[in-house]
Structure formats: C-alpha cells, structure tokens
C-alpha cells in the first residue's frame, strides 16, 4: 500500500469511527466492552473488526481497544508518552490497558453493588479533582455520615456524562450533587436539578432518601416529591434496636 492509499484508508477509518464505531463493520455485531478491535479493509472498504471478524480483513493496518463508559485515566492523560515501537510492544501495551480496565471495572462494580446502584456502566474517576478532595475532607470530619448534598464545584459539571445532568431547568432551580460514600475513597455522585424554594435539611436520613430517589429516577417521573423523600427518610431514621 503506497502513501496515498494509506492516507485515504486512514481518512475513511476516521469517518467510520465517527459514524458507526460501536459495531463490527463486517458482521454488524456490537463490539464488546474491553474487547480488541482491528482496523483495515474488508470487501474493498474501510472496516473496523472485532475478534469475531479479524480474519475477514484483507488489509490490517492497526488495532485498539473498545471501551464503553468514561475512564478519566484513559481520556485525560494526554497520551502518556511515545507510541510503542514494534508490534510486540503495541500488543503488550494493549494487554496492559485491557487488564487495567478490567481491574477498574471490578472496583466500580463492587462499589455500585454496595451502594445499591444498578444500570449500565457509567463514568469512572480515578484522577485527583477538587470535588473529590472536597468530599473526602467533608466525610473525614463527619464519620457518622454516608451521604452529602452540596452545590456543584467549579468545572465539576463537565466531569459528568452529557446525559447525567438536566439540560434545562425552570426558574429558581440549579444543578446540585448528592453523594453516597461507600467507604473512604469510594463515592458515587449524582447530579440533579434542585428546587431552591424547597428547603432540604442536612440530616443523614433525609440526604440518604434523596440519593435513593435521584438514583432510581430511570424509567420514572423525573420529579421527586417532598412526600417521597419524607417517606424514605422516616424508614431510614429508625432508632437502633435494643440489646
């Protein structure tokens, strides 16, 4: 393949990734999370293949790893140095990334299960941020608390997936964050649109109830009533049993 042909193929592959980069071009199956991908040409056209159809590529020019969700250690490191210099080094690098993603997935799944959160894979944040430091300090000084409600911090909104926070809010509302600490160093944040006219007391049972109400909105009415939170809070505010 000469330089002109390679440039054309690279251009077509970039277009294909933007248009339909979540599926194997050959068999049209969804690419598996943390699965290998291979780039090249099949049936005379640019193609992205999974392990399922790698053998059907007539020309193979590269490869990668398909990852669902947002991992800040992958997307915000700026490349981390020069690319591997040989095919063996590239394969080793991809293998290390694949193992790293699997390890992060295990930690995230465990935290979600312990937090009572279900649903698809979400954003995973391992890098230090001002909001992580702020939450860590807040919980450290309040060992009796597992939930917190606070305003957004500067730059925090951009850390959430685009679909996680409301796009438009009515007057006298703002996006705030409710947090559940699973254990020190493991927390789950949920953005939601708060009605500023409704007071929310900073009481553990109330914020616990609010977190559950926000996290369970999928498929339900987006509005959270005072009565719903109050009913849950009463359930969580039971005194400990004697003896």
Coordinates of C-alpha atoms in Angstrom, one line a residue:
X1 CA 0.0 0.0 0.0
X2 CA 1.5 3.3 -1.0
X3 CA 1.3 6.5 1.0
X4 CA -1.7 7.9 -0.9
X5 CA -3.7 4.7 -0.4
X6 CA -2.8 4.6 3.3
X7 CA -3.9 8.3 3.7
X8 CA -7.2 7.5 2.0
X9 CA -7.7 4.4 4.2
X10 CA -6.9 6.3 7.4
X11 CA -9.3 9.1 6.4
X12 CA -12.1 6.5 5.7
X13 CA -11.4 4.8 9.0
X14 CA -11.7 8.1 10.9
X15 CA -15.1 8.7 9.2
X16 CA -16.2 5.2 10.0
X17 CA -15.3 5.5 13.7
X18 CA -17.4 8.7 14.0
X19 CA -20.3 7.3 12.1
X20 CA -20.6 3.7 13.3
X21 CA -17.6 3.0 15.6
X22 CA -19.5 0.9 18.1
X23 CA -20.1 -2.1 15.8
X24 CA -18.0 -4.6 13.8
X25 CA -18.3 -3.4 10.2
X26 CA -18.2 -6.9 8.8
X27 CA -20.9 -8.7 10.9
X28 CA -22.6 -5.6 12.4
X29 CA -22.4 -7.1 15.9
X30 CA -21.9 -4.6 18.8
X31 CA -18.3 -4.5 19.8
X32 CA -17.8 -5.9 23.4
X33 CA -16.6 -3.7 26.1
X34 CA -12.9 -4.0 26.7
X35 CA -12.6 -6.1 23.6
X36 CA -9.9 -5.9 20.9
X37 CA -10.5 -4.0 17.7
X38 CA -8.7 -4.2 14.3
X39 CA -8.6 -1.6 11.6
X40 CA -8.2 -2.2 7.9
X41 CA -10.1 -3.1 4.8
X42 CA -12.7 -5.8 4.1
X43 CA -14.6 -6.4 0.8
X44 CA -12.7 -3.4 -0.6
X45 CA -13.9 -0.8 2.0
X46 CA -12.6 0.5 5.3
X47 CA -13.6 -1.7 8.2
X48 CA -13.4 -1.9 12.0
X49 CA -13.5 -5.6 13.1
X50 CA -13.8 -7.2 16.4
X51 CA -12.2 -10.6 17.3
X52 CA -15.2 -12.1 15.6
X53 CA -14.2 -10.9 12.1
X54 CA -10.5 -10.1 12.2
X55 CA -9.8 -13.0 9.8
X56 CA -12.0 -11.4 7.2
X57 CA -9.9 -8.2 6.9
X58 CA -8.0 -8.3 3.6
X59 CA -5.7 -5.5 4.8
X60 CA -5.0 -4.8 8.5
X61 CA -3.3 -1.5 9.4
X62 CA -3.8 -1.2 13.2
X63 CA -5.7 -2.1 16.2
X64 CA -7.0 -0.9 19.5
X65 CA -9.4 -1.5 22.4
X66 CA -13.1 -0.7 22.5
X67 CA -14.2 0.7 25.9
X68 CA -17.7 1.8 26.9
X69 CA -18.1 4.5 29.5
X70 CA -15.8 7.3 30.6
X71 CA -12.5 6.5 32.3
X72 CA -10.7 9.7 33.2
X73 CA -7.3 7.9 33.4
X74 CA -7.7 6.9 29.7
X75 CA -9.2 10.0 28.3
X76 CA -7.4 12.8 30.1
X77 CA -3.8 11.7 30.3
X78 CA -2.7 13.3 27.0
X79 CA -1.3 10.1 25.5
X80 CA 1.3 9.2 28.2
X81 CA 4.4 9.2 26.0
X82 CA 5.5 7.9 22.6
X83 CA 3.7 5.0 21.0
X84 CA 5.1 1.5 21.2
X85 CA 7.9 1.0 18.6
X86 CA 7.1 -2.6 17.5
X87 CA 4.1 -4.8 17.0
X88 CA 5.1 -6.8 20.1
X89 CA 5.4 -3.7 22.2
X90 CA 2.0 -2.5 20.9
X91 CA 0.4 -5.8 21.8
X92 CA 1.9 -5.7 25.3
X93 CA 0.7 -2.1 25.8
X94 CA -2.9 -3.0 24.7
X95 CA -2.8 -6.0 27.0
X96 CA -1.8 -3.8 30.0
X97 CA -4.6 -1.4 29.3
X98 CA -7.1 -4.2 28.9
X99 CA -6.0 -5.6 32.3
X100 CA -6.2 -2.2 33.8
X101 CA -9.7 -1.6 32.5
X102 CA -10.8 -5.0 33.9
X103 CA -9.4 -4.1 37.3
X104 CA -11.2 -0.7 37.3
X105 CA -14.4 -2.4 36.3
X106 CA -14.2 -4.8 39.2
X107 CA -13.7 -1.9 41.7
X108 CA -16.5 0.1 40.1
X109 CA -18.9 -2.9 40.0
X110 CA -18.2 -3.6 43.7
X111 CA -18.8 0.0 44.7
X112 CA -22.0 0.2 42.7
X113 CA -23.3 -3.1 44.2
X114 CA -22.5 -1.9 47.8
X115 CA -24.2 1.4 47.0
X116 CA -27.3 -0.3 45.7
X117 CA -26.9 1.2 42.2
X118 CA -28.0 -0.7 39.1
X119 CA -27.8 0.1 35.4
X120 CA -25.3 0.5 32.7
X121 CA -21.6 1.3 33.0
X122 CA -21.0 4.9 33.9
X123 CA -18.2 7.4 34.4
X124 CA -15.3 6.2 36.5
X125 CA -13.0 8.8 38.0
X126 CA -9.6 7.9 39.5
X127 CA -7.7 11.1 39.0
X128 CA -7.5 13.7 41.7
X129 CA -10.0 16.6 41.3
X130 CA -11.1 19.5 43.6
X131 CA -14.5 17.9 44.2
X132 CA -13.0 14.6 45.2
X133 CA -10.7 16.3 47.7
X134 CA -13.6 18.4 49.0
X135 CA -15.8 15.4 49.5
X136 CA -13.0 13.3 51.1
X137 CA -12.3 16.1 53.6
X138 CA -16.1 16.6 54.4
X139 CA -16.7 12.9 55.1
X140 CA -13.4 12.6 57.1
X141 CA -14.7 15.2 59.6
X142 CA -18.1 13.5 59.7
X143 CA -17.6 9.8 60.4
X144 CA -21.3 9.3 61.2
X145 CA -22.3 10.4 57.7
X146 CA -22.6 8.4 54.4
X147 CA -24.4 11.0 52.3
X148 CA -23.9 14.6 51.4
X149 CA -25.7 17.3 49.4
X150 CA -23.8 20.2 48.0
X151 CA -23.7 22.7 45.1
X152 CA -21.6 22.0 42.0
X153 CA -18.0 23.0 42.3
X154 CA -16.2 24.8 39.5
X155 CA -15.6 22.6 36.5
X156 CA -17.5 19.6 38.0
X157 CA -20.4 19.7 35.6
X158 CA -18.1 18.8 32.7
X159 CA -17.0 15.7 34.6
X160 CA -20.4 14.1 34.3
X161 CA -21.6 12.3 31.2
X162 CA -23.7 14.6 29.0
X163 CA -26.9 12.7 29.8
X164 CA -26.4 12.7 33.5
X165 CA -27.4 16.2 34.3
X166 CA -30.6 18.1 33.3
X167 CA -30.2 20.1 30.1
X168 CA -32.7 22.9 31.1
X169 CA -34.1 23.9 34.4
X170 CA -37.1 26.0 35.4
X171 CA -36.5 29.3 37.3
X172 CA -35.3 29.0 40.9
X173 CA -33.6 25.7 40.2
X174 CA -29.9 24.7 40.0
X175 CA -27.9 21.6 39.5
X176 CA -26.6 20.2 42.7
X177 CA -24.8 17.0 43.7
X178 CA -25.9 14.3 46.1
X179 CA -23.1 11.8 47.2
X180 CA -23.0 8.4 48.8
X181 CA -19.7 7.3 50.3
X182 CA -19.4 3.5 50.1
X183 CA -16.2 3.7 52.1
X184 CA -13.4 6.2 52.3
X185 CA -12.0 6.8 48.8
X186 CA -15.1 5.2 47.1
X187 CA -18.0 7.6 46.5
X188 CA -20.8 7.8 43.9
X189 CA -22.1 11.3 42.8
X190 CA -25.5 12.0 41.3
X191 CA -26.3 15.4 39.8
X192 CA -29.9 16.6 39.9
X193 CA -32.0 19.7 39.5
X194 CA -32.8 21.2 42.9
X195 CA -35.7 23.5 43.5
X196 CA -34.1 26.2 45.7
X197 CA -37.5 27.1 47.1
X198 CA -37.7 23.7 48.9
X199 CA -35.6 23.5 52.0
X200 CA -33.6 20.2 52.4
X201 CA -32.3 19.7 56.0
X202 CA -28.8 18.4 56.3
X203 CA -29.8 15.3 58.1
X204 CA -28.3 11.9 57.2
X205 CA -31.7 10.1 56.8
X206 CA -33.0 12.9 54.5
X207 CA -29.9 13.0 52.3
X208 CA -29.9 9.2 52.2
X209 CA -33.5 9.3 51.0
X210 CA -32.7 12.0 48.4
X211 CA -29.8 9.9 47.0
X212 CA -32.1 6.9 46.6
X213 CA -34.8 9.0 45.0
X214 CA -32.4 10.5 42.5
X215 CA -30.7 7.2 41.6
X216 CA -34.0 5.5 41.0
X217 CA -35.4 8.0 38.5
X218 CA -34.7 5.9 35.4
X219 CA -38.0 5.0 33.8
X220 CA -40.0 7.0 36.3
X221 CA -41.2 10.6 36.6
X222 CA -38.2 12.9 36.7
X223 CA -39.9 14.9 39.5
X224 CA -39.1 14.0 43.1
X225 CA -41.7 15.0 45.6
X226 CA -41.2 16.1 49.2
X227 CA -43.6 13.3 50.3
X228 CA -41.4 10.6 48.6
X229 CA -38.2 11.8 50.3
X230 CA -40.0 12.2 53.6
X231 CA -41.4 8.6 53.5
X232 CA -38.0 7.2 52.7
X233 CA -36.3 9.3 55.4
X234 CA -38.7 8.0 58.1
X235 CA -37.8 4.5 57.1
X236 CA -34.0 5.3 57.4
X237 CA -34.4 7.2 60.7
X238 CA -35.5 4.3 62.8
X239 CA -33.7 4.1 66.2
X240 CA -31.4 1.1 66.7
X241 CA -32.8 -2.0 68.3
X242 CA -32.1 -2.6 72.0
X243 CA -30.0 -5.5 73.1

